[in-house]
């Protein structure tokens, strides 16, 4: 009997604690649909001087809210809130991979946050647009934002704008000035220079160029740079991807062969196929690799206090090398507009969310801070925010972008569907691991295009 | 006589050789199992750049204890640990009670379709977590429990219960019925039989269930990432994810977070390891 009572008390305790603890701290936001209906119904009765408080859900892929882009997002949301006291924000954040998984869940359950980080270009944007999740934005509202040509196009499908870009990304070669100087190596200008440098460095146990293979897309973008050096035409490869005609072009094959030549000459670290983003970056910032191929967003390395000082102050950047005998110049850039923000088409507070996103990317706030705090290269004109106190790495990056003669505007992996992106990245890695020959690589790429177009 | 002596000697030698081989294999397994833990702990006390040294391990000279203080303060370890303890603790309680009651019902009581129900529950072990994410998300949203601990406790219980029931039914089948018959003769009710007679006997099976439930759910991240959105209820695995993206270049501090988050499971395992082995051998395998 005693036992029975004890058990009953225990179970009651569990239930009580669970229910008390599990009570939704913010019933208004969780029961969004219902509360919205109520809001709409009562709107007419609302007194004009008292506006309804709204809570906007913002989903970001930057978990660190205390520094860098995360802090900038928080600051911008707060300044919007100050100007609009009746708007509150609920920020959810996850790292890239879990972020992608969760945004899928949101899409499948038709429960999108009011505003979220959205990758541009068809591969990422198309599913969001086709599902009717992203609200259409008015390009005229952003005429004065100074977006560089091509930036808004990355978020445009069938002539309609579905998001605003926050990054202009391009591929650069970071190098450790001290390691190169100590070994009597000049900053590599061509792939032959890279191969020669690799020979010297490898003999001394230093990796030449750090590259991540596990994350797949950096390998694909590095390859695209080499193809661009051969074609010297920023649109050639991406256009051939759209039509699935890459295998009939000798120039593309030459680019792929050049990539294999770099692999064969141990330009990349031996473990690059299995090294993830963090590992590849760490090889460089811990002084174990002399160079590092990565996007321009890593310019923050120059002021990142967590990087050992002897490496940090020696990090510089240069244009991706040219190839002897190829017509392309170092001023042809593989460039794209990766990240941005989108607003939910079904959000009950769509107008407020659009205003908030527009505020977050206001050039006087975003372009200024992202440049001066070395967070990202803004996709808008930012010359008026140059302070003159930029560090060497920032100056290098500015020089690369300002001397660019042509840009691709997108990468080939982003040209078609999400499944094409996934499959083409995997195929590129197989090619770089020599599981697929360069010829087979291009013909299989064409086959993937056909599959994507049939989707 | 001499022949018997030689035979005995050969048999002894054979035994010794087999024993030595067994020891060698077991030691190899032990080293392989322990190595990652030793490695992470070792490099959590070194400088960041030491990770890339050529040696397998490195003597920290001096040990970088500040890695741990940084991990503790900036990794939200305490808050996330408390959340994890609450969620996993509640899950364990529910799973333990349900496994005991269900185990009794399936092995001792005669009722219609008992076997079919048991199979139905055990089938739960075969359902992959990923397939349940979206349906659960929709259901939890309907019930307004997303972003609350219930959104984790319910699926954790659902995924842990089949194994619990499996272990408990196997164990209970090995308990002689005479014990309960004697209790019934003395006027014992069903609940009293379960909690006063059966529970003490099933202690080792119960410990196995508790430990299995703990280990399976302590490091769970996919459901956490799907069903939680605010910081309020995030569990310990979030610390590792968030911290590694924040401190991408600080390997040693990341390792310190990993050691800190692995510590509770390690302590539980070390404390209860004898019970776990007993529970598994007496219960699940024999049953």
XYZ file of C-alpha atoms in Angstrom:
742
model
C 0.000 0.000 0.000
C 2.832 2.259 1.028
C 4.560 1.402 -2.249
C 1.454 2.251 -4.238
C 1.257 5.672 -2.647
C 4.934 6.226 -3.224
C 4.602 5.323 -6.875
C 1.566 7.521 -7.316
C 3.395 10.423 -5.693
C 6.452 9.837 -7.865
C 4.473 9.764 -11.106
C 2.462 12.792 -10.123
C 5.718 14.558 -9.328
C 7.190 13.747 -12.730
C 4.083 14.903 -14.537
C 3.841 18.082 -12.512
C 7.480 19.014 -12.975
C 7.321 18.233 -16.704
C 4.180 20.228 -17.248
C 5.353 23.202 -15.227
C 8.735 23.231 -16.926
C 7.299 22.485 -20.308
C 4.783 25.279 -20.348
C 5.605 27.284 -23.448
C 7.419 30.415 -22.317
C 5.975 32.314 -25.232
C 2.535 31.058 -26.076
C 1.948 33.965 -28.424
C 4.642 32.906 -30.824
C 3.982 29.186 -30.605
C 0.328 29.510 -31.319
C 1.136 31.879 -34.120
C -1.671 30.924 -36.479
C -4.415 31.311 -33.916
C -3.087 34.497 -32.403
C -2.737 35.997 -35.861
C -6.346 35.345 -36.616
C -7.298 37.023 -33.384
C -5.043 39.945 -34.230
C -6.681 40.329 -37.611
C -10.153 40.186 -36.108
C -9.412 42.753 -33.484
C -7.484 45.031 -35.796
C -10.566 47.032 -36.673
C -11.380 47.587 -33.030
C -7.832 48.576 -32.207
C -7.300 52.086 -30.957
C -5.125 54.033 -33.387
C -2.616 55.205 -30.772
C -2.012 51.672 -29.456
C -0.291 49.415 -31.972
C -0.103 45.634 -31.516
C 3.259 44.255 -30.478
C 4.589 41.723 -32.969
C 7.262 39.092 -32.530
C 9.342 38.245 -35.574
C 11.160 34.934 -35.715
C 14.600 35.167 -37.260
C 16.568 32.022 -38.113
C 20.303 32.453 -38.586
C 23.157 30.104 -39.439
C 25.605 31.988 -37.232
C 25.636 30.458 -33.725
C 28.122 32.899 -32.259
C 26.026 35.946 -31.346
C 28.821 37.640 -29.427
C 31.228 38.420 -32.278
C 31.475 38.801 -36.050
C 28.383 38.458 -38.211
C 26.274 37.108 -35.352
C 26.953 40.205 -33.274
C 26.306 42.463 -36.274
C 22.938 40.755 -36.849
C 21.989 41.180 -33.212
C 23.080 44.837 -33.214
C 21.078 45.558 -36.364
C 17.978 43.832 -35.012
C 18.296 45.826 -31.791
C 18.599 49.138 -33.622
C 15.479 48.231 -35.617
C 13.711 47.414 -32.379
C 14.716 50.764 -30.900
C 13.141 52.558 -33.842
C 10.100 50.228 -33.738
C 9.410 49.460 -30.068
C 6.382 47.332 -30.896
C 8.537 44.801 -32.757
C 10.302 42.012 -30.908
C 12.677 39.434 -32.295
C 13.095 35.792 -31.442
C 16.383 34.604 -32.868
C 17.075 30.951 -33.478
C 20.531 29.903 -34.589
C 22.192 26.690 -35.643
C 25.468 25.835 -37.314
C 25.434 25.374 -41.123
C 24.660 21.657 -41.430
C 21.974 21.432 -38.701
C 20.672 24.743 -40.090
C 20.127 23.215 -43.527
C 18.352 20.260 -41.946
C 16.059 22.400 -39.846
C 15.128 24.809 -42.621
C 14.025 21.716 -44.572
C 11.811 20.724 -41.651
C 10.354 24.219 -41.569
C 9.670 24.065 -45.295
C 8.121 20.614 -45.195
C 5.891 21.579 -42.292
C 5.034 24.929 -43.929
C 6.100 26.722 -40.792
C 8.782 29.117 -41.979
C 10.237 31.683 -39.600
C 9.322 35.282 -40.464
C 12.826 35.942 -41.799
C 15.819 33.724 -42.290
C 19.289 33.419 -43.782
C 18.894 32.245 -47.356
C 21.588 31.151 -49.778
C 21.308 32.709 -53.230
C 21.447 31.183 -56.730
C 18.988 28.644 -58.155
C 20.305 25.530 -56.364
C 19.422 26.920 -52.961
C 16.770 29.479 -53.829
C 14.612 27.487 -56.260
C 13.076 25.067 -53.682
C 12.147 28.019 -51.471
C 10.569 29.929 -54.351
C 8.807 26.926 -55.886
C 7.314 26.064 -52.527
C 5.983 29.604 -52.269
C 7.843 30.185 -49.005
C 9.736 33.370 -49.852
C 7.960 36.705 -50.141
C 8.538 38.741 -53.281
C 10.484 41.930 -52.656
C 10.322 45.135 -54.651
C 13.693 45.834 -56.338
C 12.834 49.547 -56.530
C 13.011 49.736 -52.737
C 16.723 48.932 -52.950
C 17.776 51.324 -55.691
C 19.746 53.462 -53.265
C 21.440 50.543 -51.538
C 24.261 50.538 -54.077
C 24.147 46.794 -54.728
C 26.844 45.851 -57.223
C 25.626 44.570 -60.608
C 24.713 40.891 -60.411
C 24.145 40.874 -56.644
C 20.356 41.102 -56.722
C 20.252 38.723 -59.705
C 21.540 35.972 -57.403
C 18.255 36.251 -55.520
C 16.066 36.755 -58.570
C 14.088 33.977 -60.220
C 11.915 34.602 -63.297
C 12.453 38.316 -62.904
C 11.185 38.394 -59.316
C 13.324 39.267 -56.302
C 13.059 36.865 -53.352
C 15.878 37.891 -51.059
C 18.672 40.350 -50.390
C 22.343 39.362 -50.601
C 24.652 40.068 -47.678
C 27.950 38.732 -49.021
C 30.025 39.199 -52.134
C 32.258 36.150 -52.173
C 35.277 35.445 -54.346
C 38.102 32.947 -54.330
C 41.547 34.038 -53.170
C 44.866 32.492 -52.227
C 45.804 33.325 -48.646
C 49.465 32.980 -47.806
C 51.724 33.175 -44.796
C 54.243 35.850 -45.769
C 56.817 34.720 -43.212
C 56.834 31.062 -44.271
C 57.242 32.048 -47.930
C 60.036 34.536 -47.122
C 61.844 32.118 -44.825
C 61.933 29.570 -47.610
C 62.918 32.036 -50.314
C 59.629 31.651 -52.152
C 58.022 34.573 -53.972
C 54.230 34.976 -53.815
C 52.980 32.442 -56.403
C 51.594 34.041 -59.555
C 51.102 30.892 -61.603
C 50.318 27.249 -60.965
C 53.923 26.441 -61.936
C 54.997 28.722 -59.061
C 52.676 26.759 -56.773
C 54.201 23.458 -57.853
C 57.743 24.803 -57.383
C 56.809 26.150 -53.939
C 55.234 22.820 -52.991
C 58.485 21.013 -53.790
C 60.501 23.281 -51.477
C 57.923 23.325 -48.677
C 57.087 19.610 -48.730
C 60.807 18.803 -48.425
C 60.785 20.752 -45.162
C 57.629 19.105 -43.837
C 55.422 22.161 -44.455
C 52.180 21.762 -46.405
C 52.001 24.027 -49.448
C 48.315 24.824 -49.978
C 45.594 23.868 -47.525
C 42.287 22.867 -49.137
C 39.205 21.219 -47.696
C 37.918 18.226 -49.629
C 35.408 16.988 -47.102
C 33.260 20.086 -47.452
C 33.341 19.417 -51.222
C 32.285 22.849 -52.539
C 35.750 24.451 -52.061
C 37.241 21.773 -54.326
C 34.596 22.510 -56.975
C 35.239 26.252 -56.776
C 39.009 25.782 -56.981
C 38.447 23.705 -60.118
C 36.210 26.403 -61.591
C 39.014 28.940 -61.101
C 41.349 26.795 -63.191
C 38.727 26.327 -65.914
C 38.209 30.095 -65.950
C 41.947 30.587 -66.451
C 41.666 28.494 -69.625
C 38.434 29.902 -71.030
C 39.079 33.518 -69.988
C 35.326 33.878 -70.342
C 33.449 34.174 -67.032
C 30.187 32.877 -68.487
C 31.515 29.990 -70.627
C 31.535 27.180 -68.061
C 28.343 28.181 -66.261
C 26.497 28.485 -69.585
C 27.751 25.051 -70.632
C 26.483 23.687 -67.318
C 23.016 25.050 -68.040
C 22.924 23.251 -71.387
C 24.849 20.158 -70.320
C 27.538 20.579 -72.967
C 30.739 20.626 -70.933
C 32.219 17.410 -72.337
C 32.418 18.771 -75.870
C 34.707 21.610 -74.859
C 38.477 21.069 -74.847
C 39.076 24.156 -72.690
C 37.122 22.732 -69.794
C 39.066 19.486 -70.054
C 42.327 21.444 -69.946
C 41.146 23.141 -66.727
C 40.294 19.806 -65.125
C 43.662 18.383 -66.182
C 45.395 21.350 -64.611
C 43.645 20.605 -61.338
C 44.864 17.005 -61.499
C 48.385 18.302 -62.193
C 48.265 20.274 -58.934
C 47.059 17.191 -57.043
C 49.785 15.036 -58.635
C 52.455 17.524 -57.607
C 51.327 17.494 -53.966
C 50.293 21.130 -53.974
C 47.462 20.307 -51.550
C 48.019 18.584 -48.200
C 47.945 14.769 -48.484
C 44.844 14.485 -46.292
C 42.843 17.172 -48.106
C 40.147 14.764 -49.329
C 39.147 13.985 -45.764
C 39.935 17.339 -44.123
C 36.916 19.441 -43.243
C 36.663 23.228 -43.260
C 37.981 23.646 -39.725
C 40.908 21.287 -40.222
C 42.021 22.913 -43.469
C 41.773 26.360 -41.945
C 43.601 25.266 -38.820
C 46.488 23.856 -40.837
C 47.001 27.363 -42.179
C 46.371 29.422 -39.074
C 48.540 27.186 -36.921
C 51.408 27.771 -39.345
C 51.454 24.194 -40.667
C 50.546 25.191 -44.222
C 52.035 28.099 -46.158
C 48.941 28.862 -48.235
C 45.191 28.384 -48.067
C 42.582 28.609 -50.822
C 39.285 29.910 -49.545
C 36.677 32.627 -50.032
C 37.171 36.304 -49.327
C 35.039 36.050 -46.150
C 38.057 34.709 -44.316
C 39.708 38.146 -44.404
C 38.782 38.417 -40.716
C 41.767 36.134 -40.038
C 43.909 39.251 -40.122
C 42.399 40.506 -36.877
C 41.173 37.289 -35.279
C 42.723 37.303 -31.822
C 42.279 33.555 -31.425
C 44.845 33.025 -34.192
C 48.444 32.920 -32.876
C 49.946 36.356 -33.370
C 53.025 35.181 -35.304
C 50.690 33.744 -37.944
C 47.958 36.383 -37.806
C 50.195 39.341 -38.616
C 51.726 37.467 -41.556
C 48.504 36.460 -43.297
C 48.163 38.070 -46.714
C 46.037 37.353 -49.775
C 46.695 37.302 -53.481
C 44.754 36.622 -56.645
C 44.158 33.006 -57.562
C 47.191 32.050 -59.729
C 47.095 31.990 -63.497
C 48.230 29.039 -65.613
C 51.162 29.338 -68.000
C 49.859 28.943 -71.532
C 46.252 29.677 -70.566
C 44.810 33.004 -71.752
C 42.924 33.862 -68.541
C 44.312 36.595 -66.287
C 44.384 36.865 -62.506
C 41.763 39.610 -62.788
C 39.061 37.163 -63.870
C 37.292 36.297 -60.621
C 35.090 33.403 -59.673
C 32.642 35.423 -57.643
C 29.154 34.820 -56.302
C 26.657 36.153 -53.819
C 26.192 33.346 -51.360
C 24.379 34.406 -48.245
C 21.419 36.715 -47.846
C 18.104 37.160 -46.110
C 14.604 36.188 -47.143
C 11.170 36.871 -45.700
C 8.319 34.394 -45.336
C 5.479 34.832 -47.831
C 3.060 33.504 -45.220
C 4.295 35.596 -42.347
C 1.425 37.393 -40.631
C 3.884 40.241 -40.123
C 5.356 40.250 -43.606
C 5.615 44.003 -43.908
C 7.434 44.347 -40.593
C 9.786 41.495 -41.554
C 10.589 43.102 -44.918
C 11.290 46.375 -43.149
C 13.547 44.604 -40.647
C 15.527 42.803 -43.366
C 15.853 46.037 -45.338
C 17.125 47.726 -42.202
C 19.658 44.960 -41.510
C 21.166 45.501 -44.952
C 21.016 49.285 -44.968
C 24.440 50.204 -46.418
C 25.139 52.761 -43.690
C 24.743 50.012 -41.144
C 25.644 46.811 -42.918
C 28.194 47.760 -45.581
C 29.985 50.026 -43.141
C 30.183 47.566 -40.263
C 30.792 44.419 -42.236
C 33.764 46.054 -43.935
C 35.200 47.940 -41.002
C 34.818 44.987 -38.630
C 36.177 42.633 -41.294
C 33.123 40.411 -41.226
C 32.382 40.108 -44.939
C 32.735 41.863 -48.268
C 29.410 43.658 -48.633
C 27.683 43.150 -51.998
C 27.245 46.915 -52.264
C 29.576 49.817 -52.928
C 31.607 50.334 -49.777
C 34.421 52.664 -50.845
C 33.028 55.492 -48.734
C 33.447 53.344 -45.630
C 37.169 52.772 -46.103
C 38.920 54.199 -43.067
C 42.521 54.218 -44.258
C 43.398 52.098 -41.221
C 42.780 48.780 -42.961
C 45.257 46.016 -42.241
C 47.383 44.408 -44.960
C 44.940 41.577 -45.515
C 42.040 43.979 -45.979
C 44.120 46.018 -48.403
C 44.997 42.868 -50.365
C 41.336 41.878 -50.606
C 40.338 45.393 -51.688
C 43.028 45.349 -54.339
C 41.807 41.982 -55.681
C 38.186 43.092 -55.971
C 38.915 46.566 -57.268
C 41.204 45.296 -60.030
C 38.750 42.591 -61.164
C 37.989 42.838 -64.871
C 35.323 40.148 -65.027
C 33.379 38.009 -62.563
C 31.405 34.790 -62.991
C 28.531 36.020 -60.785
C 27.857 32.440 -59.669
C 29.591 29.099 -59.285
C 28.702 26.152 -61.493
C 27.499 24.029 -58.562
C 24.838 26.641 -57.781
C 23.518 26.920 -61.331
C 20.809 24.251 -61.234
C 18.913 22.285 -58.596
C 19.840 21.328 -55.040
C 20.334 17.699 -56.054
C 22.610 18.783 -58.912
C 24.675 20.772 -56.455
C 25.007 17.787 -54.183
C 25.800 15.325 -56.990
C 28.203 17.626 -58.849
C 30.149 18.358 -55.675
C 30.454 14.653 -54.987
C 31.525 13.981 -58.569
C 34.164 16.711 -58.385
C 35.600 15.126 -55.284
C 35.675 11.723 -57.004
C 37.542 13.300 -59.909
C 40.044 14.961 -57.591
C 40.552 11.611 -55.853
C 41.110 10.068 -59.298
C 38.175 7.727 -59.037
C 36.876 9.337 -62.225
C 39.025 10.497 -65.156
C 38.783 14.146 -66.319
C 36.973 13.050 -69.504
C 34.506 10.902 -67.581
C 34.068 13.730 -65.114
C 32.812 16.136 -67.755
C 30.545 13.609 -69.449
C 29.081 12.549 -66.098
C 28.589 16.213 -65.247
C 26.548 16.585 -68.446
C 24.500 13.567 -67.442
C 23.803 15.199 -64.075
C 22.649 18.354 -65.875
C 20.186 16.308 -67.911
C 18.849 14.702 -64.731
C 18.517 18.113 -63.087
C 16.719 19.589 -66.069
C 14.330 16.642 -66.126
C 13.392 17.252 -62.468
C 51.603 -42.031 -14.997
C 54.136 -40.174 -17.106
C 51.649 -40.022 -19.915
C 48.978 -38.467 -17.697
C 51.528 -36.018 -16.368
C 52.560 -34.959 -19.888
C 48.945 -34.683 -20.906
C 48.206 -32.453 -17.929
C 51.213 -30.337 -18.726
C 50.157 -29.905 -22.376
C 46.641 -29.039 -21.323
C 47.955 -26.453 -18.893
C 50.250 -24.976 -21.545
C 47.354 -24.838 -23.994
C 45.222 -23.053 -21.432
C 47.993 -20.572 -20.769
C 48.429 -19.823 -24.468
C 44.685 -19.323 -24.951
C 44.578 -17.103 -21.884
C 47.500 -15.023 -23.152
C 45.899 -14.607 -26.570
C 42.644 -13.578 -24.914
C 44.491 -11.064 -22.776
C 46.301 -9.671 -25.784
C 43.063 -9.280 -27.754
C 41.235 -7.739 -24.797
C 44.069 -5.312 -24.110
C 44.123 -4.293 -27.759
C 40.375 -3.623 -27.645
C 40.727 -1.684 -24.417
C 43.438 0.510 -25.902
C 41.435 1.064 -29.097
C 38.335 1.958 -27.103
C 40.122 4.277 -24.736
C 42.448 5.937 -27.189
C 40.082 8.655 -28.527
C 39.250 9.676 -24.970
C 42.886 9.803 -23.937
C 43.753 11.725 -27.102
C 41.035 14.365 -26.609
C 41.929 14.793 -22.939
C 45.604 15.031 -23.768
C 45.227 17.713 -26.420
C 42.672 19.670 -24.380
C 45.616 20.554 -22.146
C 48.077 21.518 -24.870
C 48.474 24.565 -27.079
C 46.314 24.768 -30.253
C 49.221 24.233 -32.603
C 50.285 21.054 -30.762
C 47.432 19.168 -32.430
C 49.460 19.110 -35.615
C 52.659 17.757 -34.057
C 53.984 14.517 -35.469
C 53.697 12.508 -32.240
C 50.510 10.621 -31.375
C 50.307 12.147 -27.911
C 52.100 15.067 -26.326
C 53.048 15.836 -22.746
C 51.409 19.182 -21.907
C 54.208 21.402 -20.686
C 52.844 23.321 -18.855
C 49.199 22.116 -18.905
C 46.923 24.796 -20.387
C 44.215 24.746 -17.715
C 42.786 28.006 -19.024
C 41.302 25.990 -21.916
C 38.913 24.512 -19.394
C 37.999 27.793 -17.735
C 37.307 29.317 -21.172
C 35.223 26.296 -22.157
C 33.268 26.386 -18.904
C 32.492 30.098 -19.027
C 31.907 30.654 -22.753
C 30.458 27.264 -23.607
C 27.303 27.664 -21.479
C 28.229 24.280 -20.056
C 26.403 24.650 -16.748
C 23.083 25.799 -18.219
C 23.098 23.168 -20.960
C 24.130 20.450 -18.482
C 21.243 21.292 -16.171
C 18.848 21.164 -19.144
C 20.280 17.836 -20.243
C 20.029 16.435 -16.736
C 16.401 17.463 -16.465
C 15.395 16.089 -19.870
C 17.397 12.867 -19.634
C 16.575 12.382 -15.941
C 12.826 12.617 -16.583
C 13.192 10.305 -19.577
C 15.032 7.727 -17.480
C 12.393 7.808 -14.745
C 9.539 7.291 -17.181
C 11.368 4.594 -19.157
C 12.368 2.731 -15.991
C 8.848 2.705 -14.548
C 7.215 1.816 -17.869
C 9.718 -0.948 -18.635
C 9.142 -2.516 -15.236
C 5.357 -2.396 -15.443
C 5.226 -3.489 -19.076
C 7.823 -6.198 -18.500
C 5.644 -7.601 -15.735
C 2.491 -7.359 -17.795
C 4.077 -9.167 -20.734
C 5.741 -11.987 -18.818
C 3.403 -12.627 -15.916
C -0.075 -11.640 -16.967
C -2.169 -13.515 -19.462
C -4.154 -11.255 -21.730
C -5.334 -11.157 -25.309
C -2.737 -10.265 -27.947
C 0.000 -9.875 -25.322
C 2.613 -11.238 -27.684
C 1.387 -9.097 -30.555
C 1.651 -6.006 -28.358
C 5.117 -6.966 -27.229
C 6.216 -7.360 -30.862
C 4.563 -4.048 -31.658
C 6.589 -2.295 -28.959
C 9.825 -4.034 -29.914
C 9.380 -3.027 -33.563
C 10.045 0.492 -32.273
C 13.735 -0.424 -32.151
C 13.823 -0.628 -35.937
C 12.417 2.827 -36.673
C 15.142 5.265 -37.737
C 15.060 8.604 -35.926
C 15.203 10.661 -39.125
C 11.902 9.333 -40.431
C 10.122 10.548 -37.316
C 11.457 14.112 -37.301
C 8.912 15.730 -39.597
C 5.785 13.917 -38.331
C 6.801 14.599 -34.740
C 7.492 18.236 -35.568
C 3.978 18.602 -36.993
C 2.351 16.809 -34.061
C 4.289 18.786 -31.455
C 3.380 22.005 -33.207
C -0.272 20.981 -33.099
C 0.004 20.364 -29.369
C 1.993 23.545 -28.865
C 4.920 21.796 -27.169
C 7.694 22.690 -29.622
C 10.621 24.357 -27.909
C 9.732 22.798 -24.565
C 11.400 19.848 -22.782
C 8.332 17.701 -23.537
C 9.278 17.846 -27.225
C 12.424 15.951 -26.303
C 11.170 13.800 -23.437
C 8.332 12.239 -25.461
C 10.475 11.002 -28.385
C 13.337 10.048 -26.075
C 10.963 7.849 -24.057
C 9.483 6.405 -27.246
C 12.903 5.485 -28.614
C 14.290 4.141 -25.352
C 11.278 2.115 -24.248
C 11.567 -0.790 -26.734
C 15.064 -1.614 -25.531
C 13.963 -1.237 -21.914
C 10.999 -3.567 -22.383
C 13.207 -6.017 -24.295
C 15.746 -6.190 -21.474
C 13.117 -6.336 -18.755
C 10.988 -9.081 -20.323
C 14.097 -11.167 -20.915
C 15.167 -10.718 -17.317
C 11.766 -11.370 -15.773
C 11.379 -14.642 -17.609
C 14.332 -15.929 -15.598
C 12.735 -15.087 -12.219
C 10.991 -18.101 -10.633
C 7.227 -17.633 -10.343
C 7.208 -19.257 -6.900
C 8.341 -15.993 -5.369
C 5.250 -14.171 -6.510
C 3.004 -17.119 -5.694
C 4.248 -16.918 -2.113
C 3.615 -13.185 -2.106
C 0.089 -13.662 -3.429
C -0.559 -16.231 -0.723
C 0.432 -13.583 1.771
C -2.121 -11.206 0.244
C 0.143 -9.043 -1.884
C -1.464 -6.882 -4.626
C -0.105 -6.531 -8.166
C 1.570 -3.179 -7.607
C 3.167 -4.367 -4.394
C 4.444 -7.497 -6.142
C 5.995 -5.369 -8.882
C 7.603 -2.765 -6.694
C 8.402 -4.741 -3.569
C 9.157 -8.232 -4.866
C 10.140 -7.842 -8.530
C 11.923 -4.494 -8.474
C 14.701 -5.510 -6.030
C 15.366 -8.692 -8.027
C 15.542 -6.844 -11.337
C 18.041 -4.331 -10.006
C 20.794 -5.176 -12.491
C 18.403 -5.134 -15.463
C 17.049 -1.832 -14.216
C 20.532 -0.361 -14.006
C 21.218 -1.522 -17.562
C 18.051 0.186 -18.768
C 18.924 3.364 -16.907
C 22.444 3.449 -18.276
C 21.404 2.595 -21.843
C 18.728 5.284 -21.770
C 21.212 7.745 -20.362
C 23.942 7.037 -22.911
C 21.560 6.977 -25.889
C 19.965 10.289 -25.021
C 22.743 12.262 -23.362
C 24.499 12.989 -26.656
C 21.396 13.216 -28.823
C 21.452 16.265 -31.090
C 19.236 15.769 -34.175
C 15.960 15.840 -32.298
C 17.224 18.638 -30.083
C 18.077 20.760 -33.121
C 14.720 20.012 -34.737
C 12.368 20.468 -31.808
C 14.083 23.239 -29.848
C 14.647 26.748 -31.113
C 15.378 29.068 -28.198
C 18.401 28.959 -25.920
C 16.253 28.298 -22.872
C 16.089 24.500 -23.154
C 19.075 23.654 -25.320
C 20.923 20.551 -24.199
C 24.611 19.752 -23.831
C 25.371 18.587 -27.414
C 24.539 22.147 -28.536
C 27.524 23.359 -26.516
C 29.915 21.332 -28.652
C 28.331 22.463 -31.929
C 28.020 26.114 -31.041
C 31.397 26.271 -29.444
C 33.210 24.642 -32.350
C 31.838 27.189 -34.793
C 32.650 30.039 -32.446
C 36.147 28.809 -31.650
C 36.948 27.198 -34.990
C 40.612 28.029 -34.613
C 40.897 27.031 -30.954
C 41.158 23.262 -31.127
C 42.311 22.785 -27.543
C 39.362 24.734 -26.130
C 37.009 22.691 -28.312
C 38.528 19.521 -26.904
C 38.049 20.883 -23.388
C 34.317 21.351 -24.132
C 34.182 17.797 -25.449
C 35.850 16.419 -22.331
C 33.506 18.407 -20.070
C 30.416 17.225 -21.935
C 31.605 13.607 -21.980
C 32.413 13.611 -18.283
C 28.894 12.889 -16.931
C 28.472 9.833 -19.188
C 31.896 8.619 -18.214
C 31.162 8.960 -14.507
C 27.850 7.128 -14.878
C 29.513 4.332 -16.786
C 32.420 3.935 -14.386
C 30.140 3.902 -11.334
C 27.681 1.423 -12.765
C 29.826 -0.615 -15.088
C 29.560 -3.841 -13.066
C 25.777 -3.599 -12.963
C 25.616 -2.961 -16.686
C 27.617 -6.069 -17.491
C 25.465 -8.137 -15.123
C 22.241 -6.763 -16.528
C 23.188 -7.458 -20.108
C 24.449 -10.992 -19.494
C 21.657 -12.055 -17.139
C 18.857 -10.289 -18.894
C 18.972 -9.556 -22.554
C 21.235 -12.332 -23.725
C 19.849 -15.100 -21.575
C 16.260 -14.026 -22.143
